[in-house]
Coordinates of C-alpha atoms and ligand atoms in Angstrom, one line a residue:
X710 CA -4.8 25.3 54.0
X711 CA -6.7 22.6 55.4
X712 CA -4.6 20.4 58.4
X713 CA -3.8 17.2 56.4
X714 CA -1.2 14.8 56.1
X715 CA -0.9 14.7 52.5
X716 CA 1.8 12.2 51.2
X717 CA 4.3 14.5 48.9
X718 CA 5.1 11.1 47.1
X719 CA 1.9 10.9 45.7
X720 CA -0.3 13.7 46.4
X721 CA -2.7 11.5 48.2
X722 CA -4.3 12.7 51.6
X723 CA -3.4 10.1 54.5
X724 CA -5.1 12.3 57.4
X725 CA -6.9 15.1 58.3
X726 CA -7.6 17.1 61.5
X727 CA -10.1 19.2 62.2
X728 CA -8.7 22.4 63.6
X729 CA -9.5 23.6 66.7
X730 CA -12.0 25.7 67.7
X731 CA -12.1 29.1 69.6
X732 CA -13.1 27.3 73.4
X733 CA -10.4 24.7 72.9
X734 CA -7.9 27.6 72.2
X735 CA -9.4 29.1 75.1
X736 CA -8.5 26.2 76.9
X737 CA -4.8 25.4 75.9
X738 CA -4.4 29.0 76.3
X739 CA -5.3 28.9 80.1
X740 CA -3.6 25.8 80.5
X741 CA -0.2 27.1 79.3
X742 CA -0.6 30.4 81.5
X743 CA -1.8 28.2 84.8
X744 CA 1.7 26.0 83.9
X745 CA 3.4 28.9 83.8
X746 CA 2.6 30.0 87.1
X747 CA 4.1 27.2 88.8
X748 CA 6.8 25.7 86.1
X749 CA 8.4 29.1 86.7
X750 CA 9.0 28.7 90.2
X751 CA 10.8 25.0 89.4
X752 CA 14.6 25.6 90.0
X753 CA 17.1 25.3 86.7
X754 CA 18.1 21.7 87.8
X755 CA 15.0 20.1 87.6
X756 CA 14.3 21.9 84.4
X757 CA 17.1 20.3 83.1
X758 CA 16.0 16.9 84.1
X759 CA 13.0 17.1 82.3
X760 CA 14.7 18.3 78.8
X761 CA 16.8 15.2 79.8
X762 CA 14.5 13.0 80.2
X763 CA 12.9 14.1 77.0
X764 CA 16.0 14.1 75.1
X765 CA 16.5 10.2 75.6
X766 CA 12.8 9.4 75.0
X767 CA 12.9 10.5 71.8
X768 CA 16.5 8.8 71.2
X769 CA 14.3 5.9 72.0
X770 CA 11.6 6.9 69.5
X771 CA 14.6 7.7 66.4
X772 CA 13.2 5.4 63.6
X773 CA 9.2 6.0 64.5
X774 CA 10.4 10.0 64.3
X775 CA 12.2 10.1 61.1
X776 CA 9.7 7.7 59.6
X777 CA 6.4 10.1 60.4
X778 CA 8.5 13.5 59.5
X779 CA 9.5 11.6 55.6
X780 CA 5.8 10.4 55.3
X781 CA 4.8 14.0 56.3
X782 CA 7.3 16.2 54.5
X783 CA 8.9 13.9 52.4
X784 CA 12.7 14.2 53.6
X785 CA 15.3 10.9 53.1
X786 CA 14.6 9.2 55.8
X787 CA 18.7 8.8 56.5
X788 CA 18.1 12.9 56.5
X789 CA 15.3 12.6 59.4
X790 CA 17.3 10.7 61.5
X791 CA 20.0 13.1 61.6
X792 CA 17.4 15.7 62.1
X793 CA 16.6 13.7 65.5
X794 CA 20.0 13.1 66.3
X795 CA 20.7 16.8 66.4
X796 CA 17.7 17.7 68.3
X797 CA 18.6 15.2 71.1
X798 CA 22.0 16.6 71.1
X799 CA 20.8 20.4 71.3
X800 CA 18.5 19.1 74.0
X801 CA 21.1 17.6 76.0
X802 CA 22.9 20.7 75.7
X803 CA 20.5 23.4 76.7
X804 CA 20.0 20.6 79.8
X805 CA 23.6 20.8 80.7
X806 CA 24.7 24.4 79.8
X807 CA 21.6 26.8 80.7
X808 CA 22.4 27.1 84.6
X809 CA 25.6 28.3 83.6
X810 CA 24.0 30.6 80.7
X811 CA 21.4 31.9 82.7
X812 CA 23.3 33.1 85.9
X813 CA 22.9 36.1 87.0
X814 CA 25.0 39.1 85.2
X815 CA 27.5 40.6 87.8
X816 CA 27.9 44.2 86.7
X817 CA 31.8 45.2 86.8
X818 CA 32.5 46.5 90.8
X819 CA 33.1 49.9 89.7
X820 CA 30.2 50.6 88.1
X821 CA 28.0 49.4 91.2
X822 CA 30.0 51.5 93.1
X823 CA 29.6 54.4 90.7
X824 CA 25.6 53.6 90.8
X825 CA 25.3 54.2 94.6
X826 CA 24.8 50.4 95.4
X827 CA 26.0 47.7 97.4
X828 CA 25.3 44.9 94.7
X829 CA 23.4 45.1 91.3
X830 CA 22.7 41.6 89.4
X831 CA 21.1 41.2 86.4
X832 CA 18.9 38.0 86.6
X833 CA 17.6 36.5 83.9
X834 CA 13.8 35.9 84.9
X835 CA 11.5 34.0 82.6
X836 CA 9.2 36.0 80.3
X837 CA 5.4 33.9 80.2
X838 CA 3.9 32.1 77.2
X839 CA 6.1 31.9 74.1
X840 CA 3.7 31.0 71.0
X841 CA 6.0 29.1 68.0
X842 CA 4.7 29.5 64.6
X843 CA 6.8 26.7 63.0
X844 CA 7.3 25.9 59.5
X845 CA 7.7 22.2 57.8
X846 CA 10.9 21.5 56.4
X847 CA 12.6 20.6 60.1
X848 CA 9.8 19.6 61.5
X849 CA 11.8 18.8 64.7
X850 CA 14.3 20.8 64.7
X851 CA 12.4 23.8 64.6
X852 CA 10.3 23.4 67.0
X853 CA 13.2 21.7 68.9
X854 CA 15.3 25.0 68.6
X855 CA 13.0 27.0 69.6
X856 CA 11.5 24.8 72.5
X857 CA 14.5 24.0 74.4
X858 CA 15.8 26.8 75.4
X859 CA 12.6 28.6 76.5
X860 CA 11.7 25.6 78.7
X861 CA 15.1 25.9 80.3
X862 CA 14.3 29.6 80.5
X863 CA 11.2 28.8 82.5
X864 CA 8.9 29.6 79.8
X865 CA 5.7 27.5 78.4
X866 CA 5.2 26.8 74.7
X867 CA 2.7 26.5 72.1
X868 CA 3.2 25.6 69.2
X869 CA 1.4 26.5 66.0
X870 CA 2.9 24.2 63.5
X871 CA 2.7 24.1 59.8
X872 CA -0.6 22.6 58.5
X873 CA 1.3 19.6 56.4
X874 CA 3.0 18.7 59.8
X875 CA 0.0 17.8 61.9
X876 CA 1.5 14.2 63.4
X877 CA 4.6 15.3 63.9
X878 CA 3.3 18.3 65.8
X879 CA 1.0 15.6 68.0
X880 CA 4.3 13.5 68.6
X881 CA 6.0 16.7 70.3
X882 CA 3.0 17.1 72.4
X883 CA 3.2 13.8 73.3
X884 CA 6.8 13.9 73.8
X885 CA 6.8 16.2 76.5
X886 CA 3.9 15.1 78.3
X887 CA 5.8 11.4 78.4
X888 CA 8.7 13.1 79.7
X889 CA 6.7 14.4 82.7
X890 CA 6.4 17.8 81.8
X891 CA 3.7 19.6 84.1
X892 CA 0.2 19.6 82.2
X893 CA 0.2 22.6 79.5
X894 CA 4.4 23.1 80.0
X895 CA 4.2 21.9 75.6
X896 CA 1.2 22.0 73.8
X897 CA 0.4 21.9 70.6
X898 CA -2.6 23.8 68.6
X899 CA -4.0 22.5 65.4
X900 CA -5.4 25.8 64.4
X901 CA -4.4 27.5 60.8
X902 CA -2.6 30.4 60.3
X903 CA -5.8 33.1 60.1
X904 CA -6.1 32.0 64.4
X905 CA -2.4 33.2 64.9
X906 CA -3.2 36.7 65.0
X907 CA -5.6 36.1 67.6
X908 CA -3.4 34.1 69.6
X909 CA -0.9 36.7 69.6
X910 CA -3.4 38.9 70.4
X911 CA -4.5 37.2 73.7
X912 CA -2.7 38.9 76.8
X913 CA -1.3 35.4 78.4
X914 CA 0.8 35.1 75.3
X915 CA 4.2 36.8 76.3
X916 CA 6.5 36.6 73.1
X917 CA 6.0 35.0 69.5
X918 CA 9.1 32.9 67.5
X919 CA 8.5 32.6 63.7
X920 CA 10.4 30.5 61.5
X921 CA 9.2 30.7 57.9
X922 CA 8.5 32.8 54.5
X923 CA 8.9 36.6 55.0
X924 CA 4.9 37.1 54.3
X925 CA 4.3 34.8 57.0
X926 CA 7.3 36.6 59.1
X927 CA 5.6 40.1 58.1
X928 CA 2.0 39.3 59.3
X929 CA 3.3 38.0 62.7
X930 CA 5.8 40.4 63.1
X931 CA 2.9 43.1 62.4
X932 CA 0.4 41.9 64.7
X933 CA 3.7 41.3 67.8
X934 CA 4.4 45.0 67.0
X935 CA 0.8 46.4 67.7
X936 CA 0.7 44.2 70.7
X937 CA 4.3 45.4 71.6
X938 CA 5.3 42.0 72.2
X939 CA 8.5 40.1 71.8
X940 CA 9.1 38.8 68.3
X941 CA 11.8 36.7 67.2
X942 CA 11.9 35.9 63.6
X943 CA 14.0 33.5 61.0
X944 CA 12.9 33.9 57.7
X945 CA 14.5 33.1 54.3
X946 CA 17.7 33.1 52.9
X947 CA 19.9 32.9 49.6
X948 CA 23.0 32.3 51.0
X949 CA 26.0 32.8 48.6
X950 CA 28.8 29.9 48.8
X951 CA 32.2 31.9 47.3
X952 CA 35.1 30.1 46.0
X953 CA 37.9 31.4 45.1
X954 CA 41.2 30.3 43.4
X955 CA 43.0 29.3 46.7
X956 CA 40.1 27.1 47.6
X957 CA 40.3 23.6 47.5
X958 CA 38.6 22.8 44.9
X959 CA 36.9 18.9 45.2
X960 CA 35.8 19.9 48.6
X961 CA 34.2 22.7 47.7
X962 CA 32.6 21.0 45.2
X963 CA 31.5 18.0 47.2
X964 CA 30.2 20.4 50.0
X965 CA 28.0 22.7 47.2
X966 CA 26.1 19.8 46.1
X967 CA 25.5 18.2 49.4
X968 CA 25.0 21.7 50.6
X969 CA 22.2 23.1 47.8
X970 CA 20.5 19.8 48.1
X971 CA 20.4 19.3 51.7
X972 CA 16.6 18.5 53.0
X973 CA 15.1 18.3 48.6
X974 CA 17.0 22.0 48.5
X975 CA 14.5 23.5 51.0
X976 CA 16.5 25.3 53.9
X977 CA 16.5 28.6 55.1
X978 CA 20.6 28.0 55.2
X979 CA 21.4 26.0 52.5
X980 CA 23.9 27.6 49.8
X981 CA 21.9 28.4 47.0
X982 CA 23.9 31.1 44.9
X983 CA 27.2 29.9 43.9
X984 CA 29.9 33.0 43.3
X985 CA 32.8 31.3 41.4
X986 CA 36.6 33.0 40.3
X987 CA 37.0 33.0 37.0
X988 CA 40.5 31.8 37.7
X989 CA 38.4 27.9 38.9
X990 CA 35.5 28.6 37.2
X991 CA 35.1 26.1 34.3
X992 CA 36.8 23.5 36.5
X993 CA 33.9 24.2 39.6
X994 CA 31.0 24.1 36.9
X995 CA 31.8 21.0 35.5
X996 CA 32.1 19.6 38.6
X997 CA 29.5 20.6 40.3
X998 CA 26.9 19.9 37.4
X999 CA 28.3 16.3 37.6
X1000 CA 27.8 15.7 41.1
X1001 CA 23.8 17.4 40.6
X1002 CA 23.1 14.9 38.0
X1003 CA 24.9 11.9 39.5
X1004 CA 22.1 12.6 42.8
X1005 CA 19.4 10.3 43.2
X1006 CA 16.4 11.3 43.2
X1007 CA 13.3 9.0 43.9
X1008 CA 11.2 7.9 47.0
X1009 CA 12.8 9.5 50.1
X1010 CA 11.8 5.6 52.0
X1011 CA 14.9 4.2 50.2
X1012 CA 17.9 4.7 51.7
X1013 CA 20.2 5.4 48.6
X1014 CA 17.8 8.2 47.6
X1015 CA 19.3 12.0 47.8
X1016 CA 16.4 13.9 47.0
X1017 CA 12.7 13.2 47.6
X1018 CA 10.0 15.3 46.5
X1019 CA 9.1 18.7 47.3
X1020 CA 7.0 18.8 51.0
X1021 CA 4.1 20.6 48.9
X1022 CA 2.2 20.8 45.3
X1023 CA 2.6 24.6 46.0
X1024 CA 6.2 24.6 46.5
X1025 CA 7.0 22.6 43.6
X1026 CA 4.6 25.1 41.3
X1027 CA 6.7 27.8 42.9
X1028 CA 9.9 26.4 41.9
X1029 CA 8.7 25.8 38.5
X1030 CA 7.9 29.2 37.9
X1031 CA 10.9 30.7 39.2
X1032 CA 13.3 28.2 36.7
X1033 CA 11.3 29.0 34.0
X1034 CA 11.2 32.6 34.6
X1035 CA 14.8 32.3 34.7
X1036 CA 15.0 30.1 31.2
X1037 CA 12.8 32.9 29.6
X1038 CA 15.0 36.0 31.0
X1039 CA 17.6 34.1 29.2
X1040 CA 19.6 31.9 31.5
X1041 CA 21.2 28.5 30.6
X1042 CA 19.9 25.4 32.3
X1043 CA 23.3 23.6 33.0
X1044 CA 20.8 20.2 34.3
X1045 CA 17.5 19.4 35.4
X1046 CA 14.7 22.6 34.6
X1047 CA 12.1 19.6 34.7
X1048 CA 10.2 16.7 36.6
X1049 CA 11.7 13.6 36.5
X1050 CA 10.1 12.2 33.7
X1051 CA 10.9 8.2 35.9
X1052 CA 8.4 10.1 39.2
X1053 CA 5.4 11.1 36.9
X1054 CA 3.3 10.9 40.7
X1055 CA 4.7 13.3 43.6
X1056 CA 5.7 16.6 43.5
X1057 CA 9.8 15.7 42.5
X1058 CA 12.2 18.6 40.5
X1059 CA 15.1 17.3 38.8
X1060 CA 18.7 19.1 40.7
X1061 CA 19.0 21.5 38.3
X1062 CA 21.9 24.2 38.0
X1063 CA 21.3 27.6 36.1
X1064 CA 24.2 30.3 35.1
X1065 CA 24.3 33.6 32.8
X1066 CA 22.2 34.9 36.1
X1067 CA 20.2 38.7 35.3
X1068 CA 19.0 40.6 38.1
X1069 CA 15.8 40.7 36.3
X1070 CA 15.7 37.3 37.0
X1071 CA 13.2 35.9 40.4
X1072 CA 16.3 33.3 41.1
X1073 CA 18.0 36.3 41.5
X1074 CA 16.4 38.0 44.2
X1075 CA 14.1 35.4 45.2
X1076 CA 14.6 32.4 47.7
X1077 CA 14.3 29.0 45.4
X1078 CA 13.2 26.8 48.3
X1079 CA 13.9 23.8 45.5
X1080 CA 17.3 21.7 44.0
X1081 CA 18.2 24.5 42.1
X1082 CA 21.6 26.2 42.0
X1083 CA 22.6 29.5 40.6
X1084 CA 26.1 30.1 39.4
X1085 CA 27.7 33.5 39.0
X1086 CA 31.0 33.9 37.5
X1087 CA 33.4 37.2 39.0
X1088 CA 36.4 38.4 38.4
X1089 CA 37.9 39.4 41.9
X1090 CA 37.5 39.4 45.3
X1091 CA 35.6 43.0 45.4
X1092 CA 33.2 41.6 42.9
X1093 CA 32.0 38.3 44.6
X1094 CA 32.0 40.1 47.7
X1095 CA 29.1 42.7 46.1
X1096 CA 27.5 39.6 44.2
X1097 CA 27.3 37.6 47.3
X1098 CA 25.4 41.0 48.9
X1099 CA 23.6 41.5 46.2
X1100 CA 20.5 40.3 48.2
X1101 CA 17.4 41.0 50.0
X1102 CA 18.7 38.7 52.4
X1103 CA 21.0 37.9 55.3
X1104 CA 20.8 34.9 56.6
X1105 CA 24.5 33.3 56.6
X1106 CA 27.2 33.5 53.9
X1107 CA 29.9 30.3 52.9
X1108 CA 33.5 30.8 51.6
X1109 CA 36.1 29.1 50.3
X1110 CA 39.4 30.3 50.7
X1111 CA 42.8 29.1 52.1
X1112 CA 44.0 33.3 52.2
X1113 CA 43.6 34.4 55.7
X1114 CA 44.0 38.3 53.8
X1115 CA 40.5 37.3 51.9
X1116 CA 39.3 36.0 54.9
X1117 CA 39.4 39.2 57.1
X1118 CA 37.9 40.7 54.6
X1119 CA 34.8 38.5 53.9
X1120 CA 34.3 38.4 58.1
X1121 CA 33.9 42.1 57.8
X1122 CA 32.0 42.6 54.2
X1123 CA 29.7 39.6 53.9
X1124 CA 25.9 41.0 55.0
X1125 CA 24.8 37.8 57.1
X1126 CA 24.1 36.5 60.4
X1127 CA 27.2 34.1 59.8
X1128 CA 30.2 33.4 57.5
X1129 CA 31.3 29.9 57.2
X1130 CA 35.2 29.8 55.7
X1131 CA 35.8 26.3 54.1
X1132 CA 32.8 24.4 55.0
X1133 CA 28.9 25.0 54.5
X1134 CA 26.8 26.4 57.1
X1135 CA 25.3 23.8 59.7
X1136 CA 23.2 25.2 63.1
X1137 CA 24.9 24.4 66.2
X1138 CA 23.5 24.9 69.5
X1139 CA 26.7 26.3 71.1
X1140 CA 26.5 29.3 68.2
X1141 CA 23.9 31.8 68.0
X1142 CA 21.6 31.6 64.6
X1143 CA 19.7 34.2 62.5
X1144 CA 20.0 37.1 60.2
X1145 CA 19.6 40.4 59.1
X1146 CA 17.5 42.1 56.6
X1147 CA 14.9 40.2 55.3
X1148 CA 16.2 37.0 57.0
X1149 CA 14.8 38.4 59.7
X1150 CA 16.0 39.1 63.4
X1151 CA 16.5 38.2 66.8
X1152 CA 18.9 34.8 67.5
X1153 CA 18.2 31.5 68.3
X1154 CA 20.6 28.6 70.0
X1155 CA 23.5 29.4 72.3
X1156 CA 23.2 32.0 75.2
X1157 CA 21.7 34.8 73.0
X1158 CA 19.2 32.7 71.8
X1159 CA 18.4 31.1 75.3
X1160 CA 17.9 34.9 76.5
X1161 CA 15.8 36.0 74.0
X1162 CA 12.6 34.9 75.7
X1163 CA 13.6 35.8 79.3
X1164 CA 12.9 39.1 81.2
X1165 CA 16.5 40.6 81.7
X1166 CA 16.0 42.0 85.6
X1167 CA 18.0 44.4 87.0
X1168 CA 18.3 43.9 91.2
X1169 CA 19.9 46.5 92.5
X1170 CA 20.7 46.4 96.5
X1171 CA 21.0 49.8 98.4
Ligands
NDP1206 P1 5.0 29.7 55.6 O1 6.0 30.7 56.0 O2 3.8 30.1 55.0 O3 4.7 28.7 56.9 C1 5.5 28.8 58.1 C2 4.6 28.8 59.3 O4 3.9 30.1 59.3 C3 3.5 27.8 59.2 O5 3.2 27.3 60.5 C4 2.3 28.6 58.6 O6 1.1 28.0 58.9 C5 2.5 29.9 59.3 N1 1.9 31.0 58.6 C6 1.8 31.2 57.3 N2 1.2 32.4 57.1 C7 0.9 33.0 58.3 C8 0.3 34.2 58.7 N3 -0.2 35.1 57.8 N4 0.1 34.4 60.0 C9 0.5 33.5 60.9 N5 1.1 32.3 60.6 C10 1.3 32.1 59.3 O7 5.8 28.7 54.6 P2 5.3 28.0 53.3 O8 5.1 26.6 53.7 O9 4.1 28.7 52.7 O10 6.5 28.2 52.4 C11 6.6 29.3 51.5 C12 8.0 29.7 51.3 O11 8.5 30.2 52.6 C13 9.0 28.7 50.9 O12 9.0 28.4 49.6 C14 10.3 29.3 51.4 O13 10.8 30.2 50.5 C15 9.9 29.9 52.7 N6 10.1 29.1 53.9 C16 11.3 29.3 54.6 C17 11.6 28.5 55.7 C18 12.8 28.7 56.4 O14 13.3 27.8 57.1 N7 13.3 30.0 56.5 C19 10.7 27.5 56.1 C20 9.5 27.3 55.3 C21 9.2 28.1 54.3 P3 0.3 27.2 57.8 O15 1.1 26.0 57.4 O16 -1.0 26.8 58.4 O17 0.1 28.1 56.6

């Protein structure tokens, strides 16, 4: 895939960018280790002034930001700007609560006693070179996720970033080099995704974070596991979003559509099979197929726009395939199932809902990184709960239900990294983030996620 901004409005290329070669690698690869060296020496509060100082400069830079991320990926602008909202936020916060997070463990007095010591800590020391292998659909917040926290750990970061993202990966390097980061703390590589391996491969590289498809979570997690390095990965999801009769019912249909098209329906969290009673099933499907087709979709520069195009030709042939798949397997196409016949240019899908779901069907055990909903009608509690397993996946889970007895039951039966009662899932940095299966592993955000990239050192004192 060559390194292009490519405008998904119109399918016209805007930029390209040469990608690197193998000596300028070399180069950022030394850099980042020779930072590393020093920045891990630099004591927590200073650290923290840096992310700070990041943090407002690109508060400063808000509309510039959003604007580049939309031209790149495509996303309503309105939607960018949150996107760089939250990332200041979860920057302010990793500046403000990692010396607390990152203290040193006191083991319980009794079991230092029992170990023969006078004192045993556990100090969480910083691991090296953390490469990120970043995917396009947060093009921030990604990176920004990942990012933080390791440079509060003490850690250095590049960044391989998806090949449709190459400005917005420039503007991170640039971000952090305004912000007084020491030389080769952030840097980006423009390389494509046949140089990861390689990179991996190179001893001064520490640990690997992936966010992305599972093939692209497979080949990196393959080459981190010959190289017995640490690999965190978030992959895909198919979340299921349950409601169920005691649910309240316009809110959970105002929070399914906003949630299934958050972001032109690509995100790894967003609700995208919908597991409905058959007690408020008629009254949820009509619902929710009004609010799809009452969303606007058109060019993601206008502010009243809900959904722009799709970030890539590829993507959109993708989604087309699986919907169509689906439509020949049999299932009923409640809206949408098309382009907009208003965007003939630009890679746009119509919101589209599909029921009478068959296992057979790729919406059914695929990810649909698209507008489009799946709805599943059951007749119990034990029967949404094994729908809403009824996946390859993990990543996080959304119910709706007022019965705290259905609730203790979905905390301990949903398969996912999280369950959301009453709500739709949104990443926060105080809450750890990831998932099992084939959503991957490892956490990200909070303490666990802060951790993840830091050597966990036992001191023990005779
Ligand atoms: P990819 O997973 O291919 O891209 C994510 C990142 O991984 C990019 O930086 C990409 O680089 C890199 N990458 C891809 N393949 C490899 C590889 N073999 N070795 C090393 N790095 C690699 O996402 P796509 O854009 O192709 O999207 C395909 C599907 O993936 C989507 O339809 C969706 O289902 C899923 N996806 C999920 C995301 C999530 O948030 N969970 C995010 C994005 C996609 P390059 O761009 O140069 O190929």
């Amino acid at each position: 895939m060559a390194i292009a901004t490519i405008d998904p409005r119109s399918g016209e290329t805007l930029a390209t960018f040469p990608p690197y070669d193998d000596q300028r690698v070399q180069s950022c690869l030394a850099k980042a280790a020779e930072a590393f060296d020093s920045y891990r020496t630099i004591p927590l509060d200073h650290r923290s002034r840096l992310l700070r100082g990041a943090a407002d400069l690109l508060a400063a830079d808000r509309e510039a930001v959003a604007r580049t991320m939309t031209t790149e990926m495509g996303k309503p602008v309105g939607q960018a700007r949150a996107e760089v909202d939250k990332c200041v936020k979860a920057m302010h916060w990793f500046a403000d609560r990692s010396p607390d997070l990152l203290a040193d463990d006191m083991p319980q007095a009794e079991d230092v006693a029992d170990s023969g010591a006078h004192g045993v800590r556990v100090r969480f020391r910083p691991l090296g070179v953390v490469l990120a292998v970043m995917p396009w659909n947060f093009p921030l917040w990604q990176v920004i996720r990942c990012a933080a926290p390791a440079l509060m750990a003490g850690d250095t970061v590049l960044l391989k970033h998806a090949s449709n993202v190459p400005q917005t990966a420039q503007l991170l390097q640039d971000l952090f080099t305004r912000a007084d980061y020491p030389d080769g703390c952030f840097q980006s590589l423009l390389v494509s995704a046949d140089q990861v391996a390689g990179v991996i491969r190179d001893d001064r590289v520490a640990a690997v974070s992936l966010t992305g498809s599972e093939s692209a979570g497979r080949a990196v997690a393959a080459v981190a596991g010959e190289q017995l390095k640490k690999c965190v990965l978030e992959l895909g999801g198919s979340d299921p979003f349950l409601v169920l009769p005691s649910a309240d019912l316009a809110a959970a249909v105002e929070t399914a559509v906003r949630a299934r098209v958050q972001n032109n329906g690509q995100s790894c969290i967003a609700a995208k099979r919908f597991i409905v009673h058959i007690d408020v099933f008629e009254e949820f499907e009509s619902a929710f197929v009004a609010g799809m087709r009452r969303l606007d979709v058109g060019d993601p520069f206008l502010e009243r726009t809900d959904i722009g195009p799709l970030a890539t030709e590829q993507g959109r042939t993708e989604v087309e395939a699986q919907v169509d798949d689906a439509r020949d397997k049999g299932a009923h196409v409640l809206c949408g199932g098309r382009r907009p016949p208003e965007q003939p240019n630009g890679w746009y899908y119509e919101p589209t809902v599909l029921t009478e779901i068959d296992p057979a069907m790729r919406v059914h055990h695929e990810e649909v990184f698209g507008p489009v909903a799946t709805l599943y009608r059951v007749a119990d509690l034990a029967q949404a709960v094994t729908a809403a397993n009824d996946t390859p996946y993990g990543l996080s889970s959304n119910a709706w239900t007022r019965d705290p007895t259905e609730q203790g039951v979905l905390a301990r039966e949903l398969q996912a990294g999280a369950v959301y009662f009453n709500g739709t899932t949104v990443s926060h940095p105080a809450f750890p983030f990831g998932g099992i299966r084939r959503s991957g592993y490892g956490r990200e955000l909070d303490g666990l996620g802060l951790r993840e990239f830091t050597n966990p050192t036992t001191l023990w004192y005779g």
